[in-house]
mmCIF file of N, CA and C in Angstrom:
data_model
loop_
_atom_site.group_PDB
_atom_site.id
_atom_site.type_symbol
_atom_site.label_atom_id
_atom_site.label_comp_id
_atom_site.label_asym_id
_atom_site.label_seq_id
_atom_site.Cartn_x
_atom_site.Cartn_y
_atom_site.Cartn_z
ATOM 1 N N MET A 12 1.086 -9.422 1.143
ATOM 2 C CA MET A 12 1.011 -7.799 1.664
ATOM 3 C C MET A 12 2.395 -7.586 2.114
ATOM 4 N N THR A 13 3.178 -6.721 1.710
ATOM 5 C CA THR A 13 4.353 -6.177 2.243
ATOM 6 C C THR A 13 4.403 -4.913 2.781
ATOM 7 N N ALA A 14 5.272 -4.851 3.965
ATOM 8 C CA ALA A 14 5.347 -3.395 4.631
ATOM 9 C C ALA A 14 5.559 -2.279 3.650
ATOM 10 N N HIS A 15 6.179 -2.473 2.505
ATOM 11 C CA HIS A 15 6.623 -1.486 1.572
ATOM 12 C C HIS A 15 5.233 -1.135 0.863
ATOM 13 N N CYS A 16 4.261 -1.590 0.974
ATOM 14 C CA CYS A 16 3.102 -1.241 0.287
ATOM 15 C C CYS A 16 2.684 0.403 0.625
ATOM 16 N N GLN A 17 2.042 1.077 -0.079
ATOM 17 C CA GLN A 17 1.353 2.573 0.295
ATOM 18 C C GLN A 17 0.793 2.468 1.636
ATOM 19 N N ALA A 18 0.952 3.336 2.273
ATOM 20 C CA ALA A 18 -0.077 3.417 3.737
ATOM 21 C C ALA A 18 -1.254 3.937 3.306
ATOM 22 N N THR A 19 -2.352 3.397 4.448
ATOM 23 C CA THR A 19 -3.829 3.940 4.308
ATOM 24 C C THR A 19 -4.159 4.122 5.612
ATOM 25 N N ALA A 20 -5.495 4.784 5.668
ATOM 26 C CA ALA A 20 -5.902 5.189 6.907
ATOM 27 C C ALA A 20 -6.298 3.997 7.808
ATOM 28 N N ALA A 21 -6.649 2.827 7.158
ATOM 29 C CA ALA A 21 -6.659 1.647 7.858
ATOM 30 C C ALA A 21 -5.676 1.020 8.471
ATOM 31 N N ASP A 22 -4.712 1.234 7.895
ATOM 32 C CA ASP A 22 -3.209 0.937 8.586
ATOM 33 C C ASP A 22 -2.989 1.635 9.789
ATOM 34 N N VAL A 23 -3.303 3.217 9.656
ATOM 35 C CA VAL A 23 -3.080 3.953 10.956
ATOM 36 C C VAL A 23 -4.068 3.315 12.099
ATOM 37 N N HIS A 24 -5.211 2.988 11.726
ATOM 38 C CA HIS A 24 -6.137 2.433 12.936
ATOM 39 C C HIS A 24 -5.644 1.100 13.400
ATOM 40 N N ARG A 25 -5.063 0.265 12.624
ATOM 41 C CA ARG A 25 -4.508 -1.038 12.907
ATOM 42 C C ARG A 25 -3.399 -0.939 13.874
ATOM 43 N N ILE A 26 -2.370 -0.238 13.176
ATOM 44 C CA ILE A 26 -1.062 0.003 13.911
ATOM 45 C C ILE A 26 -1.461 0.741 15.241
ATOM 46 N N ALA A 27 -2.133 1.715 15.311
ATOM 47 C CA ALA A 27 -2.122 2.404 16.530
ATOM 48 C C ALA A 27 -3.016 1.497 17.598
ATOM 49 N N GLY A 28 -4.136 0.735 17.169
ATOM 50 C CA GLY A 28 -4.656 -0.044 17.993
ATOM 51 C C GLY A 28 -4.034 -1.238 18.480
ATOM 52 N N GLU A 29 -3.163 -1.837 17.692
ATOM 53 C CA GLU A 29 -2.358 -2.912 18.321
ATOM 54 C C GLU A 29 -1.246 -2.826 19.334
ATOM 55 N N LEU A 30 -1.058 -1.429 19.475
ATOM 56 C CA LEU A 30 -0.014 -1.405 20.477
ATOM 57 C C LEU A 30 -0.447 -1.314 21.844
ATOM 58 N N PRO A 31 0.461 -1.788 22.921
ATOM 59 C CA PRO A 31 0.060 -2.139 24.235
ATOM 60 C C PRO A 31 -0.556 -0.897 24.842
ATOM 61 N N TYR A 32 -1.546 -1.219 25.756
ATOM 62 C CA TYR A 32 -2.041 -0.230 26.755
ATOM 63 C C TYR A 32 -2.892 0.736 26.023
ATOM 64 N N VAL A 33 -3.250 0.637 24.808
ATOM 65 C CA VAL A 33 -4.156 1.489 24.119
ATOM 66 C C VAL A 33 -5.512 1.633 24.311
ATOM 67 N N THR A 34 -6.175 2.821 24.528
ATOM 68 C CA THR A 34 -7.490 2.914 24.516
ATOM 69 C C THR A 34 -8.017 3.564 23.306
ATOM 70 N N VAL A 35 -9.021 3.502 23.016
ATOM 71 C CA VAL A 35 -9.516 4.155 21.848
ATOM 72 C C VAL A 35 -10.827 4.887 22.372
ATOM 73 N N GLU A 36 -10.871 6.370 22.087
ATOM 74 C CA GLU A 36 -11.858 7.025 22.324
ATOM 75 C C GLU A 36 -12.733 7.480 21.337
ATOM 76 N N THR A 37 -13.913 7.745 21.191
ATOM 77 C CA THR A 37 -14.634 7.936 19.899
ATOM 78 C C THR A 37 -15.117 9.689 20.394
ATOM 79 N N GLY A 38 -14.691 10.520 19.560
ATOM 80 C CA GLY A 38 -15.099 12.052 19.523
ATOM 81 C C GLY A 38 -16.627 11.982 19.229
ATOM 82 N N PRO A 39 -17.120 13.203 19.489
ATOM 83 C CA PRO A 39 -18.405 13.612 19.380
ATOM 84 C C PRO A 39 -18.959 13.259 17.776
ATOM 85 N N LYS A 40 -18.162 13.308 17.083
ATOM 86 C CA LYS A 40 -18.475 13.206 15.560
ATOM 87 C C LYS A 40 -18.065 11.958 14.928
ATOM 88 N N GLY A 41 -17.796 10.915 15.957
ATOM 89 C CA GLY A 41 -17.248 9.321 15.500
ATOM 90 C C GLY A 41 -15.564 9.460 15.180
ATOM 91 N N ASN A 42 -15.235 10.380 15.301
ATOM 92 C CA ASN A 42 -13.673 10.435 15.094
ATOM 93 C C ASN A 42 -12.854 9.527 16.150
ATOM 94 N N ARG A 43 -11.913 8.756 15.683
ATOM 95 C CA ARG A 43 -11.122 7.963 16.565
ATOM 96 C C ARG A 43 -10.106 8.712 17.196
ATOM 97 N N VAL A 44 -10.055 8.549 18.616
ATOM 98 C CA VAL A 44 -8.601 9.151 19.090
ATOM 99 C C VAL A 44 -8.088 8.057 20.104
ATOM 100 N N TYR A 45 -6.686 7.612 19.629
ATOM 101 C CA TYR A 45 -5.871 6.722 20.232
ATOM 102 C C TYR A 45 -4.925 7.233 21.243
ATOM 103 N N GLN A 46 -5.104 6.584 22.412
ATOM 104 C CA GLN A 46 -4.448 7.073 23.712
ATOM 105 C C GLN A 46 -3.784 5.827 24.459
ATOM 106 N N VAL A 47 -2.527 6.347 25.049
ATOM 107 C CA VAL A 47 -1.831 5.363 25.805
ATOM 108 C C VAL A 47 -1.743 6.276 27.428
ATOM 109 N N GLY A 48 -2.108 5.524 28.406
ATOM 110 C CA GLY A 48 -2.038 6.124 29.574
ATOM 111 C C GLY A 48 -2.811 7.502 29.809
ATOM 112 N N GLY A 49 -4.089 7.694 29.001
ATOM 113 C CA GLY A 49 -4.858 8.698 29.047
ATOM 114 C C GLY A 49 -4.265 9.937 28.022
ATOM 115 N N LYS A 50 -3.233 9.629 27.309
ATOM 116 C CA LYS A 50 -2.546 10.785 26.690
ATOM 117 C C LYS A 50 -2.716 10.258 24.911
ATOM 118 N N SER A 51 -3.500 11.324 24.355
ATOM 119 C CA SER A 51 -3.560 11.141 22.847
ATOM 120 C C SER A 51 -2.144 10.927 22.143
ATOM 121 N N PHE A 52 -2.096 10.208 21.133
ATOM 122 C CA PHE A 52 -1.019 9.992 20.257
ATOM 123 C C PHE A 52 -1.134 9.948 18.997
ATOM 124 N N VAL A 53 -2.298 9.434 18.493
ATOM 125 C CA VAL A 53 -2.852 9.814 17.230
ATOM 126 C C VAL A 53 -4.336 9.968 17.320
ATOM 127 N N PHE A 54 -4.695 10.748 16.496
ATOM 128 C CA PHE A 54 -6.240 11.155 16.571
ATOM 129 C C PHE A 54 -6.701 11.686 15.156
ATOM 130 N N PHE A 55 -7.815 11.470 14.679
ATOM 131 C CA PHE A 55 -8.492 11.895 13.423
ATOM 132 C C PHE A 55 -9.448 13.037 13.971
ATOM 133 N N ARG A 56 -9.123 13.927 13.270
ATOM 134 C CA ARG A 56 -9.685 15.274 13.369
ATOM 135 C C ARG A 56 -11.046 15.712 12.857
ATOM 136 N N THR A 57 -11.807 16.276 13.407
ATOM 137 C CA THR A 57 -13.025 16.644 12.727
ATOM 138 C C THR A 57 -12.576 18.105 11.774
ATOM 139 N N PRO A 58 -13.228 18.284 10.638
ATOM 140 C CA PRO A 58 -13.181 19.641 9.979
ATOM 141 C C PRO A 58 -13.085 20.531 10.848
ATOM 142 N N ARG A 59 -11.738 21.419 10.731
ATOM 143 C CA ARG A 59 -11.437 22.579 11.303
ATOM 144 C C ARG A 59 -11.287 23.687 10.554
ATOM 145 N N PRO A 60 -11.483 24.941 10.908
ATOM 146 C CA PRO A 60 -11.163 26.048 9.992
ATOM 147 C C PRO A 60 -9.487 26.379 9.481
ATOM 148 N N ASP A 61 -8.590 25.787 10.310
ATOM 149 C CA ASP A 61 -7.089 25.882 10.171
ATOM 150 C C ASP A 61 -6.708 24.956 9.246
ATOM 151 N N ALA A 62 -7.345 24.075 8.653
ATOM 152 C CA ALA A 62 -6.939 23.040 7.838
ATOM 153 C C ALA A 62 -7.871 22.884 6.603
ATOM 154 N N TYR A 63 -7.535 23.820 5.450
ATOM 155 C CA TYR A 63 -8.612 23.713 4.400
ATOM 156 C C TYR A 63 -7.689 23.784 3.110
ATOM 157 N N ASP A 64 -8.402 23.424 2.093
ATOM 158 C CA ASP A 64 -7.961 23.547 0.554
ATOM 159 C C ASP A 64 -7.823 24.910 0.325
ATOM 160 N N PRO A 65 -6.597 25.500 -0.110
ATOM 161 C CA PRO A 65 -6.201 26.825 -0.462
ATOM 162 C C PRO A 65 -6.930 27.220 -1.672
ATOM 163 N N ASP A 66 -7.211 26.386 -2.458
ATOM 164 C CA ASP A 66 -8.111 26.743 -3.836
ATOM 165 C C ASP A 66 -9.658 26.922 -3.497
ATOM 166 N N THR A 67 -10.178 26.159 -2.786
ATOM 167 C CA THR A 67 -11.816 25.990 -2.544
ATOM 168 C C THR A 67 -11.973 26.777 -1.098
ATOM 169 N N GLY A 68 -11.141 26.528 -0.380
ATOM 170 C CA GLY A 68 -11.756 27.290 0.961
ATOM 171 C C GLY A 68 -12.093 26.191 1.665
ATOM 172 N N GLU A 69 -12.522 24.820 1.051
ATOM 173 C CA GLU A 69 -13.126 23.719 1.963
ATOM 174 C C GLU A 69 -12.428 23.070 3.006
ATOM 175 N N ARG A 70 -12.938 22.999 4.136
ATOM 176 C CA ARG A 70 -12.115 22.371 5.342
ATOM 177 C C ARG A 70 -11.745 20.956 5.126
ATOM 178 N N TYR A 71 -10.619 20.419 5.250
ATOM 179 C CA TYR A 71 -10.194 19.216 4.970
ATOM 180 C C TYR A 71 -10.893 18.151 6.220
ATOM 181 N N ASP A 72 -11.407 17.136 5.596
ATOM 182 C CA ASP A 72 -12.322 16.090 6.593
ATOM 183 C C ASP A 72 -11.508 15.079 6.853
ATOM 184 N N ASP A 73 -10.349 15.061 6.568
ATOM 185 C CA ASP A 73 -9.680 13.567 6.534
ATOM 186 C C ASP A 73 -8.104 13.962 7.536
ATOM 187 N N VAL A 74 -8.165 14.893 8.295
ATOM 188 C CA VAL A 74 -6.755 15.194 8.860
ATOM 189 C C VAL A 74 -6.563 14.263 9.937
ATOM 190 N N ILE A 75 -5.316 13.774 10.125
ATOM 191 C CA ILE A 75 -4.892 12.979 11.279
ATOM 192 C C ILE A 75 -3.790 13.588 11.982
ATOM 193 N N VAL A 76 -3.717 13.565 13.297
ATOM 194 C CA VAL A 76 -2.796 14.362 14.003
ATOM 195 C C VAL A 76 -1.982 13.137 14.790
ATOM 196 N N ILE A 77 -0.636 13.120 14.387
ATOM 197 C CA ILE A 77 0.304 12.315 14.894
ATOM 198 C C ILE A 77 1.393 13.040 15.912
ATOM 199 N N TRP A 78 1.391 12.346 17.101
ATOM 200 C CA TRP A 78 2.411 13.017 18.225
ATOM 201 C C TRP A 78 3.941 12.805 17.604
ATOM 202 N N VAL A 79 4.754 13.613 17.879
ATOM 203 C CA VAL A 79 6.322 13.389 17.781
ATOM 204 C C VAL A 79 7.032 13.753 18.909
ATOM 205 N N ALA A 80 8.135 13.092 19.024
ATOM 206 C CA ALA A 80 9.143 13.354 20.229
ATOM 207 C C ALA A 80 9.498 14.693 20.501
ATOM 208 N N SER A 81 9.785 15.532 19.432
ATOM 209 C CA SER A 81 10.417 16.638 19.556
ATOM 210 C C SER A 81 10.155 17.815 18.678
ATOM 211 N N GLN A 82 10.263 18.969 18.733
ATOM 212 C CA GLN A 82 10.251 20.087 17.732
ATOM 213 C C GLN A 82 11.181 19.799 16.572
ATOM 214 N N ALA A 83 12.238 19.390 16.860
ATOM 215 C CA ALA A 83 13.176 19.185 15.572
ATOM 216 C C ALA A 83 12.669 17.801 14.754
ATOM 217 N N ASP A 84 12.162 16.773 15.424
ATOM 218 C CA ASP A 84 11.215 16.075 14.615
ATOM 219 C C ASP A 84 10.309 16.509 13.957
ATOM 220 N N LYS A 85 9.425 17.277 14.500
ATOM 221 C CA LYS A 85 8.364 17.795 13.837
ATOM 222 C C LYS A 85 8.703 18.583 12.367
ATOM 223 N N MET A 86 9.926 19.627 12.772
ATOM 224 C CA MET A 86 10.460 20.280 11.517
ATOM 225 C C MET A 86 10.772 19.729 10.527
ATOM 226 N N ALA A 87 11.736 18.370 10.879
ATOM 227 C CA ALA A 87 12.339 17.588 9.776
ATOM 228 C C ALA A 87 11.352 17.171 9.034
ATOM 229 N N LEU A 88 10.128 16.718 9.607
ATOM 230 C CA LEU A 88 8.913 16.098 8.768
ATOM 231 C C LEU A 88 8.123 17.152 7.775
ATOM 232 N N ILE A 89 7.957 18.317 8.537
ATOM 233 C CA ILE A 89 6.853 19.295 7.948
ATOM 234 C C ILE A 89 7.768 20.173 6.791
ATOM 235 N N GLN A 90 9.100 20.311 6.995
ATOM 236 C CA GLN A 90 10.010 21.066 6.090
ATOM 237 C C GLN A 90 10.169 20.286 4.776
ATOM 238 N N ASP A 91 10.163 18.864 4.797
ATOM 239 C CA ASP A 91 10.612 18.237 3.798
ATOM 240 C C ASP A 91 9.286 18.227 2.849
ATOM 241 N N GLU A 92 9.607 18.857 1.758
ATOM 242 C CA GLU A 92 8.390 18.834 0.771
ATOM 243 C C GLU A 92 7.964 17.582 0.024
ATOM 244 N N SER A 93 8.999 16.548 0.252
ATOM 245 C CA SER A 93 8.794 15.162 -0.321
ATOM 246 C C SER A 93 7.857 14.481 0.484
ATOM 247 N N THR A 94 7.506 15.019 1.628
ATOM 248 C CA THR A 94 6.277 14.295 2.505
ATOM 249 C C THR A 94 5.163 14.904 2.441
ATOM 250 N N PRO A 95 4.146 14.240 2.899
ATOM 251 C CA PRO A 95 2.612 14.719 2.963
ATOM 252 C C PRO A 95 2.276 15.515 4.170
ATOM 253 N N PHE A 96 3.459 15.612 5.193
ATOM 254 C CA PHE A 96 2.932 16.084 6.495
ATOM 255 C C PHE A 96 2.993 17.520 6.608
ATOM 256 N N PHE A 97 2.198 18.143 7.137
ATOM 257 C CA PHE A 97 2.147 19.579 7.288
ATOM 258 C C PHE A 97 1.632 20.042 8.932
ATOM 259 N N SER A 98 1.464 21.305 8.969
ATOM 260 C CA SER A 98 1.192 21.816 10.363
ATOM 261 C C SER A 98 0.250 23.207 10.102
ATOM 262 N N THR A 99 -0.292 23.689 10.982
ATOM 263 C CA THR A 99 -0.931 24.847 11.061
ATOM 264 C C THR A 99 -0.639 25.578 12.118
ATOM 265 N N PRO A 100 -0.982 27.061 11.931
ATOM 266 C CA PRO A 100 -0.627 28.056 13.052
ATOM 267 C C PRO A 100 -1.163 27.422 14.381
ATOM 268 N N HIS A 101 -2.619 26.820 14.256
ATOM 269 C CA HIS A 101 -3.046 26.319 15.489
ATOM 270 C C HIS A 101 -2.179 25.258 16.305
ATOM 271 N N PHE A 102 -1.216 24.656 15.471
ATOM 272 C CA PHE A 102 -0.440 23.643 16.317
ATOM 273 C C PHE A 102 1.004 24.093 16.349
ATOM 274 N N ASP A 103 1.101 25.291 16.237
ATOM 275 C CA ASP A 103 2.580 25.989 16.379
ATOM 276 C C ASP A 103 2.829 25.579 17.957
ATOM 277 N N GLY A 104 4.112 25.206 18.402
ATOM 278 C CA GLY A 104 4.440 24.656 19.571
ATOM 279 C C GLY A 104 3.805 23.459 19.963
ATOM 280 N N HIS A 105 3.063 22.882 19.473
ATOM 281 C CA HIS A 105 2.350 21.294 19.734
ATOM 282 C C HIS A 105 3.408 20.399 19.250
ATOM 283 N N LEU A 106 3.857 19.327 19.897
ATOM 284 C CA LEU A 106 4.697 18.471 19.450
ATOM 285 C C LEU A 106 3.632 17.373 18.356
ATOM 286 N N SER A 107 3.354 17.659 17.327
ATOM 287 C CA SER A 107 2.445 16.838 16.459
ATOM 288 C C SER A 107 2.670 17.447 14.999
ATOM 289 N N ILE A 108 2.368 16.373 14.233
ATOM 290 C CA ILE A 108 2.490 16.933 12.859
ATOM 291 C C ILE A 108 1.013 16.455 12.087
ATOM 292 N N LEU A 109 0.489 16.833 11.171
ATOM 293 C CA LEU A 109 -0.677 16.625 10.463
ATOM 294 C C LEU A 109 -0.503 15.846 9.132
ATOM 295 N N VAL A 110 -1.301 14.750 8.698
ATOM 296 C CA VAL A 110 -1.346 14.300 7.551
ATOM 297 C C VAL A 110 -2.993 14.053 7.147
ATOM 298 N N ARG A 111 -3.138 14.290 5.788
ATOM 299 C CA ARG A 111 -4.549 13.905 5.405
ATOM 300 C C ARG A 111 -4.341 12.487 4.965
ATOM 301 N N ALA A 112 -5.374 11.895 5.377
ATOM 302 C CA ALA A 112 -5.691 10.290 5.054
ATOM 303 C C ALA A 112 -5.526 10.310 3.528
ATOM 304 N N SER A 113 -6.113 11.178 2.648
ATOM 305 C CA SER A 113 -6.022 10.918 1.379
ATOM 306 C C SER A 113 -4.528 11.095 0.578
ATOM 307 N N ARG A 114 -3.570 11.350 1.517
ATOM 308 C CA ARG A 114 -2.283 11.644 1.066
ATOM 309 C C ARG A 114 -1.336 10.233 1.505
ATOM 310 N N LEU A 115 -1.867 9.648 2.627
ATOM 311 C CA LEU A 115 -1.108 8.454 3.057
ATOM 312 C C LEU A 115 -0.519 7.596 2.244
ATOM 313 N N HIS A 116 -0.979 7.496 0.947
ATOM 314 C CA HIS A 116 -0.463 6.483 -0.045
ATOM 315 C C HIS A 116 0.970 7.101 -0.369
ATOM 316 N N GLU A 117 1.430 8.420 -0.045
ATOM 317 C CA GLU A 117 2.600 8.749 -0.461
ATOM 318 C C GLU A 117 3.840 8.411 0.456
ATOM 319 N N ILE A 118 3.271 7.600 1.602
ATOM 320 C CA ILE A 118 4.480 6.870 2.325
ATOM 321 C C ILE A 118 4.042 5.461 2.446
ATOM 322 N N THR A 119 4.982 4.802 2.971
ATOM 323 C CA THR A 119 5.082 3.213 3.047
ATOM 324 C C THR A 119 4.324 2.948 4.306
ATOM 325 N N ARG A 120 3.922 1.742 4.424
ATOM 326 C CA ARG A 120 3.449 1.110 5.886
ATOM 327 C C ARG A 120 4.419 1.200 6.533
ATOM 328 N N ASP A 121 5.647 0.749 6.274
ATOM 329 C CA ASP A 121 7.015 0.825 7.252
ATOM 330 C C ASP A 121 6.891 2.356 7.623
ATOM 331 N N GLU A 122 6.845 3.294 6.889
ATOM 332 C CA GLU A 122 7.155 4.745 7.426
ATOM 333 C C GLU A 122 5.862 5.024 8.258
ATOM 334 N N VAL A 123 4.799 4.598 8.083
ATOM 335 C CA VAL A 123 3.592 5.003 8.808
ATOM 336 C C VAL A 123 3.853 4.284 10.095
ATOM 337 N N THR A 124 4.282 2.958 10.102
ATOM 338 C CA THR A 124 4.478 2.264 11.446
ATOM 339 C C THR A 124 5.199 2.835 12.303
ATOM 340 N N GLU A 125 6.473 3.306 11.833
ATOM 341 C CA GLU A 125 7.598 3.769 12.644
ATOM 342 C C GLU A 125 7.090 5.242 13.150
ATOM 343 N N LEU A 126 6.243 5.883 12.606
ATOM 344 C CA LEU A 126 5.706 7.406 12.849
ATOM 345 C C LEU A 126 4.757 7.147 14.129
ATOM 346 N N ILE A 127 3.786 6.053 13.888
ATOM 347 C CA ILE A 127 2.969 5.637 15.009
ATOM 348 C C ILE A 127 3.575 5.215 16.160
ATOM 349 N N GLN A 128 4.715 4.263 16.047
ATOM 350 C CA GLN A 128 5.235 3.637 17.257
ATOM 351 C C GLN A 128 6.051 4.783 17.694
ATOM 352 N N ASP A 129 6.678 5.803 17.296
ATOM 353 C CA ASP A 129 7.235 6.792 17.956
ATOM 354 C C ASP A 129 6.388 7.785 18.681
ATOM 355 N N ALA A 130 5.258 7.905 18.166
ATOM 356 C CA ALA A 130 4.281 8.645 18.641
ATOM 357 C C ALA A 130 3.883 8.005 19.773
ATOM 358 N N TRP A 131 3.785 6.667 19.927
ATOM 359 C CA TRP A 131 3.182 5.868 21.096
ATOM 360 C C TRP A 131 4.233 6.060 21.986
ATOM 361 N N LEU A 132 5.664 5.804 21.755
ATOM 362 C CA LEU A 132 6.667 5.999 22.590
ATOM 363 C C LEU A 132 6.827 7.380 23.166
ATOM 364 N N SER A 133 6.785 8.468 22.589
ATOM 365 C CA SER A 133 6.489 9.772 23.190
ATOM 366 C C SER A 133 5.403 10.140 24.109
ATOM 367 N N ARG A 134 4.419 9.406 24.057
ATOM 368 C CA ARG A 134 3.297 9.532 24.956
ATOM 369 C C ARG A 134 3.299 8.688 26.262
ATOM 370 N N ALA A 135 3.911 7.431 25.958
ATOM 371 C CA ALA A 135 3.761 6.331 27.163
ATOM 372 C C ALA A 135 4.542 6.698 27.932
ATOM 373 N N SER A 136 4.250 5.913 29.456
ATOM 374 C CA SER A 136 5.088 6.160 30.519
ATOM 375 C C SER A 136 6.592 5.722 30.031
ATOM 376 N N ARG A 137 7.627 6.037 30.896
ATOM 377 C CA ARG A 137 8.923 5.397 30.497
ATOM 378 C C ARG A 137 8.702 3.833 30.901
ATOM 379 N N ARG A 138 8.268 3.513 31.798
ATOM 380 C CA ARG A 138 8.328 2.118 32.337
ATOM 381 C C ARG A 138 7.696 1.198 31.027
ATOM 382 N N ARG A 139 6.411 1.647 30.354
ATOM 383 C CA ARG A 139 5.754 1.089 29.456
ATOM 384 C C ARG A 139 6.683 1.047 28.034
ATOM 385 N N ALA A 140 7.285 2.073 28.051
ATOM 386 C CA ALA A 140 7.916 2.439 26.848
ATOM 387 C C ALA A 140 9.352 1.567 26.838
ATOM 388 N N ARG A 141 9.886 1.531 28.222
ATOM 389 C CA ARG A 141 11.021 0.731 28.088
ATOM 390 C C ARG A 141 10.595 -0.802 28.043
ATOM 391 N N GLN A 142 9.550 -1.346 28.476
ATOM 392 C CA GLN A 142 9.025 -2.719 28.422
ATOM 393 C C GLN A 142 8.736 -3.061 26.774
ATOM 394 N N TRP A 143 8.066 -2.190 26.152
ATOM 395 C CA TRP A 143 7.682 -2.508 24.807
ATOM 396 C C TRP A 143 8.982 -2.403 24.053
ATOM 397 N N LEU A 144 9.921 -1.407 24.051
ATOM 398 C CA LEU A 144 11.261 -1.714 23.414
ATOM 399 C C LEU A 144 11.928 -3.063 23.643
ATOM 400 N N ALA A 145 12.106 -3.396 25.035
ATOM 401 C CA ALA A 145 12.673 -4.507 25.376
ATOM 402 C C ALA A 145 12.014 -5.937 24.561
ATOM 403 N N ASP A 146 10.647 -5.526 24.570
ATOM 404 C CA ASP A 146 9.875 -6.712 24.072
ATOM 405 C C ASP A 146 10.307 -7.083 22.539
ATOM 406 N N GLN A 147 10.421 -5.572 21.980
ATOM 407 C CA GLN A 147 10.853 -5.603 20.400
ATOM 408 C C GLN A 147 12.300 -6.009 20.180
ATOM 409 N N GLY A 148 12.987 -6.302 21.323
ATOM 410 C CA GLY A 148 14.576 -6.305 20.982
ATOM 411 C C GLY A 148 15.286 -4.997 20.713
ATOM 412 N N LEU A 149 14.761 -3.978 21.064
ATOM 413 C CA LEU A 149 15.436 -2.741 20.698
ATOM 414 C C LEU A 149 15.981 -2.070 22.073
ATOM 415 N N ALA A 150 17.056 -1.067 21.655
ATOM 416 C CA ALA A 150 17.540 -0.440 22.928
ATOM 417 C C ALA A 150 16.533 0.377 23.685
ATOM 418 N N GLU A 151 17.046 0.709 24.821
ATOM 419 C CA GLU A 151 16.104 1.384 25.953
ATOM 420 C C GLU A 151 16.436 2.725 25.344
ATOM 421 N N LEU A 152 15.188 3.387 25.930
ATOM 422 C CA LEU A 152 15.226 4.939 25.982
ATOM 423 C C LEU A 152 16.445 5.499 26.681
#
């Protein structure tokens, strides 16, 4: 199994769950919410009226919300039409991107790992973020 393989929803669960200080909450419909320090950084949404198939009107039942560090990061991801990332007006001003689990195969495990790690870093305390970066042999924030 190489990191360059196509990403899956199972990868999202595994990567998010393996980061330090993560707690997993379960929403009322069984959806998973990954948090660090009580702050969500990845969560699986329940079907909502703002994310739907434009042809059928059917609500997407596989939307994953992933936090980003800045509005610039968000715009870079959602404006690049070669990626499966998107947003809806409901998330205007919110530092997150959306992706359908059914489209994760369009990115690699490396890419989804980087996104989730960045999401964790954007929500973790500075102390925890610095410690994790040091443990990875990476530069400080």
